[in-house]
Tab-separated table of C-alpha atoms in Angstrom:
chain	number	residue	atom	x	y	z
A	1	MET	CA	17.331	-26.534	62.326
A	2	ILE	CA	13.593	-27.204	61.980
A	3	ASP	CA	13.091	-29.775	59.277
A	4	LYS	CA	10.348	-28.710	56.789
A	5	ARG	CA	10.722	-31.569	54.364
A	6	VAL	CA	7.791	-33.485	53.009
A	7	LEU	CA	8.011	-36.390	50.604
A	8	ASN	CA	6.386	-34.939	47.448
A	9	SER	CA	3.732	-32.679	45.983
A	10	ASP	CA	0.804	-34.825	47.063
A	11	GLU	CA	1.901	-34.737	50.684
A	12	ALA	CA	2.544	-31.008	50.418
A	13	VAL	CA	-0.991	-30.189	49.293
A	14	ARG	CA	-2.715	-32.952	51.289
A	15	ASP	CA	-4.840	-30.686	53.540
A	16	ILE	CA	-5.792	-27.941	51.064
A	17	PRO	CA	-9.606	-27.943	51.225
A	18	ASP	CA	-12.277	-26.893	48.756
A	19	ASN	CA	-12.750	-23.104	48.492
A	20	ALA	CA	-9.228	-22.374	49.768
A	21	VAL	CA	-7.493	-19.084	48.862
A	22	LEU	CA	-4.181	-19.923	47.183
A	23	MET	CA	-1.258	-17.824	46.030
A	24	LEU	CA	0.728	-19.347	43.180
A	25	GLY	CA	4.082	-17.865	42.207
A	26	GLY	CA	5.206	-17.223	38.591
A	27	PHE	CA	5.146	-14.716	35.813
A	28	GLY	CA	3.639	-16.281	32.695
A	29	LEU	CA	4.836	-19.881	32.867
A	30	CYS	CA	8.209	-18.810	34.328
A	31	GLY	CA	8.738	-19.892	37.930
A	32	ILE	CA	5.388	-21.573	38.411
A	33	PRO	CA	4.972	-24.473	40.921
A	34	GLU	CA	4.418	-27.177	38.267
A	35	ASN	CA	4.456	-30.097	40.681
A	36	CYS	CA	1.910	-28.686	43.038
A	37	ILE	CA	-0.389	-27.666	40.246
A	38	SER	CA	-0.351	-31.310	39.098
A	39	ALA	CA	-1.046	-32.442	42.647
A	40	LEU	CA	-4.009	-30.057	42.929
A	41	LEU	CA	-5.346	-31.536	39.667
A	42	ARG	CA	-5.040	-35.073	41.129
A	43	LYS	CA	-6.604	-34.022	44.418
A	44	GLY	CA	-9.552	-32.517	42.555
A	45	ILE	CA	-10.459	-29.871	45.067
A	46	LYS	CA	-12.828	-27.221	43.821
A	47	GLY	CA	-13.888	-23.629	44.372
A	48	LEU	CA	-10.346	-22.266	44.576
A	49	THR	CA	-9.472	-18.595	44.614
A	50	CYS	CA	-6.081	-18.272	42.883
A	51	ILE	CA	-3.992	-15.174	43.445
A	52	SER	CA	-1.449	-15.306	40.643
A	53	ASN	CA	-0.074	-12.684	38.204
A	54	ASN	CA	-1.334	-14.703	35.216
A	55	ALA	CA	-3.653	-17.642	34.646
A	56	GLY	CA	-1.368	-19.910	32.628
A	57	VAL	CA	-2.175	-21.090	29.142
A	58	ASP	CA	-4.846	-23.528	27.927
A	59	ASP	CA	-2.878	-26.662	28.582
A	60	PHE	CA	-0.277	-25.669	31.124
A	61	GLY	CA	0.010	-23.923	34.552
A	62	ILE	CA	-3.152	-22.664	36.160
A	63	GLY	CA	-4.832	-23.188	32.816
A	64	LEU	CA	-4.966	-26.893	33.706
A	65	LEU	CA	-7.004	-26.170	36.863
A	66	LEU	CA	-9.311	-23.877	34.848
A	67	LYS	CA	-10.022	-26.672	32.377
A	68	THR	CA	-11.105	-28.976	35.226
A	69	ARG	CA	-13.271	-26.155	36.643
A	70	GLN	CA	-11.453	-26.180	39.956
A	71	VAL	CA	-11.022	-22.403	40.108
A	72	ARG	CA	-13.858	-20.142	41.197
A	73	LYS	CA	-11.959	-16.861	41.184
A	74	MET	CA	-8.726	-15.467	39.770
A	75	ILE	CA	-6.967	-12.422	41.200
A	76	SER	CA	-4.385	-11.390	38.591
A	77	SER	CA	-2.866	-8.501	36.639
A	78	TYR	CA	-2.883	-10.058	33.131
A	79	VAL	CA	-4.860	-13.021	31.901
A	80	GLY	CA	-4.414	-13.158	28.148
A	81	GLU	CA	-3.147	-16.216	26.271
A	82	ASN	CA	-5.908	-18.540	27.504
A	83	ALA	CA	-9.019	-19.328	25.434
A	84	GLU	CA	-10.688	-21.551	28.097
A	85	PHE	CA	-10.238	-18.748	30.626
A	86	GLU	CA	-11.972	-16.350	28.276
A	87	ARG	CA	-14.855	-18.721	27.712
A	88	GLN	CA	-15.444	-19.180	31.427
A	89	LEU	CA	-15.165	-15.480	32.156
A	90	LEU	CA	-17.655	-14.527	29.419
A	91	SER	CA	-20.112	-17.254	30.550
A	92	GLY	CA	-19.891	-16.058	34.141
A	93	GLU	CA	-18.524	-19.350	35.470
A	94	LEU	CA	-15.337	-17.673	36.605
A	95	GLU	CA	-14.937	-14.511	38.623
A	96	VAL	CA	-11.899	-12.344	37.917
A	97	GLU	CA	-10.399	-9.420	39.806
A	98	LEU	CA	-7.758	-7.523	37.822
A	99	ILE	CA	-5.170	-5.552	39.714
A	100	PRO	CA	-2.228	-3.495	38.459
A	101	GLN	CA	0.798	-5.669	38.576
A	102	GLY	CA	2.830	-3.491	40.968
A	103	THR	CA	-0.165	-3.137	43.264
A	104	LEU	CA	-0.605	-6.918	43.241
A	105	ALA	CA	3.052	-7.455	44.097
A	106	GLU	CA	2.921	-4.842	46.897
A	107	ARG	CA	-0.409	-6.106	48.297
A	108	VAL	CA	1.137	-9.578	48.616
A	109	ARG	CA	4.300	-8.067	50.056
A	110	ALA	CA	2.195	-6.094	52.571
A	111	GLY	CA	0.283	-9.261	53.506
A	112	GLY	CA	3.565	-10.975	54.376
A	113	ALA	CA	4.974	-7.890	56.117
A	114	GLY	CA	2.159	-7.113	58.532
A	115	ILE	CA	1.102	-3.891	56.701
A	116	PRO	CA	-2.659	-3.821	56.388
A	117	ALA	CA	-2.787	-1.111	53.727
A	118	PHE	CA	-0.623	1.342	51.797
A	119	PHE	CA	-0.971	4.158	49.253
A	120	THR	CA	0.038	3.877	45.619
A	121	PRO	CA	-0.389	6.159	42.629
A	122	ALA	CA	-1.232	3.259	40.261
A	123	GLY	CA	-4.838	3.328	39.128
A	124	VAL	CA	-5.747	6.860	40.330
A	125	GLY	CA	-8.477	8.216	38.063
A	126	THR	CA	-9.214	4.767	36.612
A	127	GLU	CA	-11.864	2.181	37.299
A	128	VAL	CA	-9.395	0.475	39.640
A	129	ALA	CA	-9.946	3.411	42.002
A	130	GLU	CA	-13.686	3.039	42.224
A	131	GLY	CA	-14.815	2.796	45.852
A	132	LYS	CA	-11.322	3.160	47.231
A	133	GLU	CA	-10.025	5.787	49.630
A	134	THR	CA	-7.665	8.349	48.092
A	135	ARG	CA	-5.352	10.770	49.862
A	136	VAL	CA	-2.952	13.515	48.731
A	137	PHE	CA	0.696	13.366	49.662
A	138	GLU	CA	3.064	16.168	48.550
A	139	GLY	CA	0.484	17.342	46.070
A	140	LYS	CA	-0.059	13.984	44.342
A	141	THR	CA	-3.109	11.737	44.727
A	142	TYR	CA	-2.669	8.182	45.920
A	143	LEU	CA	-4.992	5.209	46.254
A	144	MET	CA	-5.313	3.092	49.398
A	145	GLU	CA	-4.831	-0.629	48.734
A	146	ASN	CA	-5.155	-3.450	51.238
A	147	TRP	CA	-2.893	-6.344	51.957
A	148	LEU	CA	-3.442	-9.774	50.421
A	149	LYS	CA	-3.021	-12.966	52.330
A	150	ALA	CA	-3.656	-16.612	51.440
A	151	ASP	CA	-4.596	-19.816	53.233
A	152	PHE	CA	-1.821	-21.527	51.216
A	153	ALA	CA	0.995	-19.925	49.265
A	154	ILE	CA	2.592	-22.236	46.783
A	155	VAL	CA	5.990	-21.153	45.438
A	156	LYS	CA	8.707	-22.543	43.207
A	157	ALA	CA	12.417	-21.981	43.806
A	158	TRP	CA	15.620	-23.224	42.221
A	159	LYS	CA	17.352	-24.492	45.341
A	160	GLY	CA	16.216	-24.970	48.892
A	161	ASP	CA	17.261	-26.808	52.065
A	162	ALA	CA	15.424	-28.710	54.770
A	163	ALA	CA	15.219	-25.578	56.853
A	164	GLY	CA	13.037	-23.968	54.118
A	165	ASN	CA	15.591	-21.479	52.910
A	166	LEU	CA	15.118	-20.674	49.205
A	167	VAL	CA	17.180	-19.356	46.297
A	168	TYR	CA	15.491	-18.486	42.986
A	169	LYS	CA	17.019	-18.426	39.502
A	170	GLY	CA	16.751	-15.732	36.798
A	171	THR	CA	13.390	-14.085	36.307
A	172	ALA	CA	11.693	-17.182	37.782
A	173	ARG	CA	11.887	-15.268	41.081
A	174	ASN	CA	9.120	-12.746	40.214
A	175	PHE	CA	6.142	-13.098	42.622
A	176	ASN	CA	7.551	-16.143	44.495
A	177	PRO	CA	9.468	-14.365	47.312
A	178	MET	CA	6.467	-12.167	48.352
A	179	MET	CA	4.007	-15.007	48.112
A	180	ALA	CA	6.233	-17.141	50.276
A	181	THR	CA	5.772	-14.568	53.084
A	182	ALA	CA	2.001	-14.124	52.699
A	183	GLY	CA	0.679	-17.692	53.125
A	184	ASN	CA	-0.818	-18.957	56.365
A	185	MET	CA	0.791	-22.180	55.150
A	186	THR	CA	3.635	-21.875	52.656
A	187	ILE	CA	4.640	-24.759	50.384
A	188	ALA	CA	7.861	-24.559	48.409
A	189	GLU	CA	8.812	-26.897	45.597
A	190	VAL	CA	12.399	-26.751	44.511
A	191	GLU	CA	14.444	-28.145	41.609
A	192	GLU	CA	17.221	-29.089	44.020
A	193	LEU	CA	16.832	-29.866	47.674
A	194	VAL	CA	20.394	-29.469	48.974
A	195	GLU	CA	21.997	-30.347	52.305
A	196	VAL	CA	21.647	-27.847	55.129
A	197	GLY	CA	24.721	-25.691	55.071
A	198	GLU	CA	25.161	-25.888	51.343
A	199	LEU	CA	23.351	-22.602	50.624
A	200	ASP	CA	25.369	-19.529	51.475
A	201	PRO	CA	23.373	-17.679	54.178
A	202	ASN	CA	24.526	-14.430	52.493
A	203	GLU	CA	22.680	-15.360	49.339
A	204	ILE	CA	19.346	-16.735	50.555
A	205	HIS	CA	16.381	-14.978	49.009
A	206	THR	CA	13.572	-16.391	51.191
A	207	PRO	CA	14.553	-17.237	54.814
A	208	GLY	CA	13.155	-20.584	56.038
A	209	ILE	CA	10.901	-19.005	58.644
A	210	TYR	CA	8.323	-18.314	55.924
A	211	VAL	CA	8.279	-21.890	54.523
A	212	HIS	CA	6.331	-24.655	56.249
A	213	ARG	CA	6.775	-27.451	53.753
A	214	ILE	CA	9.474	-28.111	51.156
A	215	PHE	CA	10.091	-30.897	48.680
A	216	GLN	CA	12.217	-31.548	45.587
A	217	GLY	CA	10.029	-31.468	42.488
A	218	ALA	CA	10.385	-33.771	39.529
A	219	ASN	CA	10.147	-33.610	35.765
A	220	TYR	CA	10.118	-29.853	35.358
A	221	GLU	CA	8.851	-29.008	31.886
A	222	LYS	CA	9.511	-25.207	32.130
A	223	ARG	CA	7.502	-24.504	29.070
A	224	ILE	CA	8.455	-21.407	27.083
A	225	GLU	CA	5.600	-19.149	25.946
A	226	GLN	CA	7.460	-17.010	23.362
A	227	LYS	CA	10.612	-18.702	22.123
A	228	THR	CA	12.552	-15.815	20.601
A	229	ILE	CA	16.031	-16.348	19.238
A	230	ILE	CA	18.609	-14.726	17.000
A	231	GLU	CA	20.398	-16.633	14.237
A	232	ASN	CA	24.178	-16.770	14.788
B	1	MET	CA	4.467	7.935	7.009
B	2	LEU	CA	6.419	5.683	9.414
B	3	ASP	CA	6.090	1.959	9.767
B	4	LYS	CA	6.620	0.301	13.124
B	5	VAL	CA	10.396	0.195	12.615
B	6	GLY	CA	10.373	3.895	11.707
B	7	ILE	CA	8.491	4.751	14.898
B	8	ALA	CA	11.001	2.656	16.942
B	9	LYS	CA	13.992	4.368	15.194
B	10	ARG	CA	12.621	7.829	15.871
B	11	ILE	CA	11.938	7.010	19.581
B	12	ALA	CA	15.491	5.670	19.895
B	13	GLN	CA	16.700	9.226	19.173
B	14	GLU	CA	15.088	10.296	22.535
B	15	VAL	CA	17.375	7.942	24.478
B	16	ARG	CA	20.290	9.534	26.361
B	17	ASP	CA	23.456	8.032	27.754
B	18	GLY	CA	23.077	6.731	31.293
B	19	MET	CA	19.301	6.156	31.228
B	20	TYR	CA	17.417	3.326	32.895
B	21	ILE	CA	14.584	2.478	30.497
B	22	ASN	CA	11.408	0.377	30.614
B	23	LEU	CA	10.159	-0.787	27.237
B	24	GLY	CA	6.570	-1.958	26.786
B	25	ILE	CA	5.402	-4.813	24.559
B	26	GLY	CA	5.177	-4.357	20.777
B	27	ILE	CA	6.849	-1.340	19.019
B	28	PRO	CA	8.556	-0.236	22.263
B	29	THR	CA	10.453	-3.533	22.384
B	30	LEU	CA	11.853	-2.817	18.933
B	31	VAL	CA	13.368	0.450	20.171
B	32	ALA	CA	16.178	-1.530	21.800
B	33	ASN	CA	17.496	-2.447	18.341
B	34	TYR	CA	18.125	1.207	17.428
B	35	ILE	CA	19.784	2.632	20.499
B	36	PRO	CA	23.262	3.827	19.392
B	37	LYS	CA	25.926	1.240	20.333
B	38	ASN	CA	28.115	3.900	22.014
B	39	MET	CA	25.420	4.709	24.544
B	40	ASN	CA	25.294	3.013	27.923
B	41	VAL	CA	21.662	2.410	28.922
B	42	VAL	CA	20.119	-0.252	31.088
B	43	LEU	CA	16.797	-1.843	30.090
B	44	GLN	CA	14.477	-2.782	32.917
B	45	SER	CA	12.095	-5.733	32.708
B	46	GLU	CA	9.131	-5.489	35.027
B	47	ASN	CA	9.317	-9.198	35.839
B	48	GLY	CA	12.564	-8.611	37.699
B	49	LEU	CA	15.648	-7.773	35.669
B	50	LEU	CA	17.864	-4.710	35.075
B	51	GLY	CA	20.078	-5.329	32.056
B	52	ILE	CA	18.076	-7.022	29.312
B	53	GLY	CA	20.402	-8.336	26.627
B	54	PRO	CA	19.695	-9.485	23.044
B	55	PHE	CA	17.479	-12.517	22.308
B	56	PRO	CA	19.525	-15.743	22.809
B	57	LEU	CA	20.984	-18.099	20.293
B	58	GLU	CA	18.991	-21.352	20.139
B	59	LYS	CA	21.660	-23.133	22.224
B	60	ASN	CA	21.590	-20.462	24.949
B	61	ILE	CA	17.833	-20.425	25.600
B	62	ASP	CA	17.028	-20.377	29.336
B	63	PRO	CA	13.345	-20.870	30.260
B	64	ASP	CA	14.089	-19.098	33.513
B	65	LEU	CA	14.994	-15.854	31.706
B	66	ILE	CA	12.170	-14.028	29.997
B	67	ASN	CA	11.057	-10.435	29.476
B	68	ALA	CA	7.648	-8.867	30.254
B	69	GLY	CA	6.350	-10.172	26.862
B	70	LYS	CA	7.373	-13.658	27.967
B	71	GLN	CA	10.055	-13.811	25.253
B	72	THR	CA	13.337	-15.600	25.932
B	73	ILE	CA	16.131	-13.124	26.537
B	74	THR	CA	19.772	-12.907	27.743
B	75	MET	CA	21.374	-10.708	30.366
B	76	MET	CA	23.983	-7.978	29.905
B	77	LEU	CA	27.167	-7.966	32.021
B	78	GLY	CA	26.375	-6.251	35.304
B	79	SER	CA	22.765	-7.264	35.368
B	80	ALA	CA	20.716	-7.600	38.517
B	81	LEU	CA	17.703	-9.841	39.244
B	82	PHE	CA	15.010	-9.079	41.803
B	83	SER	CA	11.348	-9.745	42.746
B	84	SER	CA	8.266	-8.215	41.211
B	85	ALA	CA	7.794	-6.103	44.398
B	86	GLU	CA	11.250	-4.634	44.034
B	87	SER	CA	10.727	-4.122	40.361
B	88	PHE	CA	7.693	-1.938	40.866
B	89	ALA	CA	9.359	-0.307	43.916
B	90	MET	CA	12.001	1.090	41.562
B	91	ILE	CA	9.330	2.027	39.010
B	92	ARG	CA	7.099	3.820	41.569
B	93	SER	CA	9.954	5.668	43.235
B	94	GLY	CA	10.990	7.201	39.946
B	95	LYS	CA	14.343	5.441	39.465
B	96	VAL	CA	13.464	4.503	35.878
B	97	ASP	CA	14.274	7.472	33.648
B	98	LEU	CA	12.202	6.667	30.600
B	99	THR	CA	9.160	4.550	29.925
B	100	ILE	CA	8.164	3.749	26.352
B	101	LEU	CA	4.780	2.125	25.789
B	102	GLY	CA	1.977	1.768	23.294
B	103	ALA	CA	-1.470	3.409	23.507
B	104	MET	CA	-4.928	3.017	22.000
B	105	GLU	CA	-5.757	6.652	22.819
B	106	VAL	CA	-4.053	9.724	24.265
B	107	SER	CA	-5.898	12.900	25.333
B	108	GLU	CA	-4.646	16.480	24.933
B	109	MET	CA	-4.183	16.466	28.753
B	110	GLY	CA	-1.788	13.544	28.532
B	111	ASP	CA	-4.319	10.892	29.709
B	112	ILE	CA	-3.616	7.479	28.247
B	113	ALA	CA	-5.905	4.512	27.523
B	114	ASN	CA	-4.271	1.284	26.630
B	115	TRP	CA	-5.683	-1.610	28.611
B	116	LYS	CA	-9.344	-2.243	27.968
B	117	VAL	CA	-11.870	-2.109	25.119
B	118	PRO	CA	-15.317	-2.544	26.677
B	119	GLY	CA	-17.336	-5.332	25.118
B	120	LYS	CA	-14.222	-7.137	24.088
B	121	MET	CA	-12.159	-9.649	26.036
B	122	VAL	CA	-10.340	-7.898	28.832
B	123	LYS	CA	-6.852	-9.211	29.358
B	124	GLY	CA	-5.813	-6.913	32.206
B	125	MET	CA	-3.605	-4.005	32.709
B	126	GLY	CA	-0.407	-5.867	33.683
B	127	GLY	CA	2.124	-3.295	34.825
B	128	ALA	CA	0.829	-0.439	32.620
B	129	MET	CA	-1.029	1.447	35.360
B	130	ASP	CA	1.889	1.331	37.756
B	131	LEU	CA	4.236	2.500	35.023
B	132	VAL	CA	2.172	5.475	33.806
B	133	ALA	CA	1.336	6.600	37.342
B	134	SER	CA	4.975	6.948	38.348
B	135	ALA	CA	7.272	7.301	35.325
B	136	LYS	CA	9.181	10.618	35.095
B	137	ASN	CA	9.091	10.587	31.344
B	138	ILE	CA	6.657	8.660	29.202
B	139	ILE	CA	6.949	8.404	25.413
B	140	VAL	CA	4.081	6.757	23.631
B	141	ALA	CA	4.472	4.827	20.385
B	142	MET	CA	1.166	4.696	18.503
B	143	GLN	CA	-0.725	4.916	15.309
B	144	HIS	CA	-2.185	8.380	14.826
B	145	CYS	CA	-5.534	7.004	13.603
B	146	SER	CA	-7.480	3.730	13.786
B	147	LYS	CA	-7.796	1.455	10.817
B	148	GLU	CA	-11.111	3.159	10.099
B	149	GLY	CA	-9.372	6.524	10.065
B	150	ALA	CA	-10.628	7.816	13.471
B	151	SER	CA	-8.118	9.969	15.360
B	152	LYS	CA	-6.497	8.462	18.462
B	153	LEU	CA	-5.137	11.808	19.630
B	154	LEU	CA	-8.219	13.113	21.270
B	155	ARG	CA	-9.678	15.956	23.355
B	156	LYS	CA	-10.726	13.302	25.863
B	157	CYS	CA	-10.135	9.487	25.880
B	158	SER	CA	-13.226	7.475	25.016
B	159	LEU	CA	-11.796	4.152	26.310
B	160	PRO	CA	-11.177	3.320	30.006
B	161	ILE	CA	-8.225	5.320	31.301
B	162	THR	CA	-4.902	3.735	32.277
B	163	GLY	CA	-3.474	6.930	33.825
B	164	LEU	CA	-4.223	10.654	33.969
B	165	GLY	CA	-1.953	13.454	32.726
B	166	CYS	CA	1.140	11.286	32.313
B	167	VAL	CA	2.160	11.204	28.608
B	168	LYS	CA	4.954	13.709	27.742
B	169	LYS	CA	5.662	12.817	24.091
B	170	ILE	CA	4.079	10.877	21.254
B	171	VAL	CA	5.783	9.380	18.271
B	172	SER	CA	3.089	8.288	15.763
B	173	ASP	CA	3.291	7.117	12.217
B	174	LEU	CA	2.611	10.747	11.159
B	175	ALA	CA	4.372	12.971	13.666
B	176	VAL	CA	6.344	13.713	16.807
B	177	LEU	CA	4.313	15.750	19.307
B	178	ASP	CA	4.829	16.992	22.877
B	179	VAL	CA	1.861	16.897	25.222
B	180	LEU	CA	2.019	20.259	26.986
B	181	PRO	CA	1.361	20.398	30.735
B	182	SER	CA	-1.284	23.077	30.030
B	183	GLY	CA	-2.960	20.816	27.505
B	184	GLY	CA	-2.592	20.300	23.711
B	185	PHE	CA	-0.419	18.421	21.298
B	186	LYS	CA	2.451	20.589	20.183
B	187	LEU	CA	3.652	19.450	16.767
B	188	LEU	CA	7.380	19.099	16.638
B	189	GLU	CA	8.201	17.087	13.536
B	190	ARG	CA	6.441	15.581	10.576
B	191	ALA	CA	7.065	11.971	9.392
B	192	PRO	CA	8.718	11.783	5.944
B	193	GLY	CA	6.284	12.792	3.213
B	194	VAL	CA	3.488	13.840	5.641
B	195	SER	CA	2.007	17.274	5.443
B	196	ILE	CA	0.838	19.519	8.207
B	197	GLU	CA	-2.637	19.309	6.680
B	198	GLN	CA	-2.644	15.522	7.034
B	199	ILE	CA	-1.630	15.798	10.703
B	200	LYS	CA	-4.315	18.434	11.370
B	201	ASN	CA	-6.947	16.145	9.836
B	202	ALA	CA	-5.710	13.199	11.874
B	203	THR	CA	-5.676	14.964	15.210
B	204	GLU	CA	-9.012	15.474	17.008
B	205	GLY	CA	-7.500	17.083	20.127
B	206	LYS	CA	-6.041	20.575	20.331
B	207	LEU	CA	-3.063	20.722	17.886
B	208	ILE	CA	-0.570	23.507	18.467
B	209	ILE	CA	1.518	24.467	15.389
B	210	ASP	CA	4.106	27.044	16.078
B	211	GLY	CA	6.508	28.182	13.282
B	212	ASN	CA	8.107	25.948	10.688
B	213	ILE	CA	7.667	22.147	11.398
B	214	PRO	CA	10.613	20.168	10.079
B	215	GLU	CA	10.455	16.673	8.613
B	216	MET	CA	12.033	14.122	10.978
B	217	LYS	CA	15.479	12.749	10.197
B	218	LEU	CA	15.956	9.031	10.431
B	219	GLN	CA	19.192	7.066	10.083
């Protein structure tokens, strides 16, 4: 067993420099690495490129890093729900690259799987296709998309062990498993760091080989964006 | 004329037993409420779930369980959870039988525009481009005209395109129409109290009216 444990979020992000390219797991605020985002705020590094499906909300998630102007560029599929984001985008302070969600997921997957490019039908005939190679397979046109990789991939899992094996919960899985594979350095924060041997090898979602640093996070807020309930 | 619930109810009539279905945000999400209880269908959530259940009771809220609209949800028995890559793999490979989504414009060739209004804040396409590029069957829920009365069923979309030649059927507040592979909106049903004349006036694209057009029946 190779021990991947670090003490906390500050130790986990200690060597992330200015202008780094980061991947951050999560869909909306579900499954985001809350502790590492706080550590990046404390560290105060700037000029970050953040590859993340969304950009958080004004006062939570990546929105916190936007407020402190630590982000130079977002690569995302959907960036609504964030007024500060909108302001920075319209003023030209922030660069944004919008990518269809399935293409984003597959580009990250490809980056972690050693596949430099692939063809997808998403975006054919749209402005997403501008400047990209297309090819016809079985009579249908597809768009070539390149892999995405990151200097640091930061993911959040439910449970993990010292070997870096991860298990996710519910729809908090989302982009985390692919991002874990696509980082030159992958940091995992987990709600529960369990003893090695406690996780059933049959049920591990992310094998430890992809994870370089792991720690048990604290004080998870798990904020809900759209609380929707039924009455009895 | 149909309200949002009416549109959702009419679209629910297109659902068949055994379908895997992806519902978009807005009116499409409402469709789930009107699928007949004796039908077995599985709802797919693009953020990684097959088997979306009803919204939870307050005491059962789980922040780790949301739908594509970021609403809290529950899971049906027999659900499966997976990553975003796997979610779009099943979408692209045509495993999802029916996709229901909203639109700002549809052209008579079945092109759809629903992600961007130039000059306004652009929020992104989310999963819409992936869905429309691959879905076997796409039904669009939309208003026939803008608030200013301009038709949204057009010869050619004026807004940036989400996907080309992909819409099969439209349920609007005025009518049910098929989009023919050869081009044109074929009128199938009128909404309650709506005349053919009204639909003609509200449709800028090629409208095909063949024989008697019945008024739609809603439960």
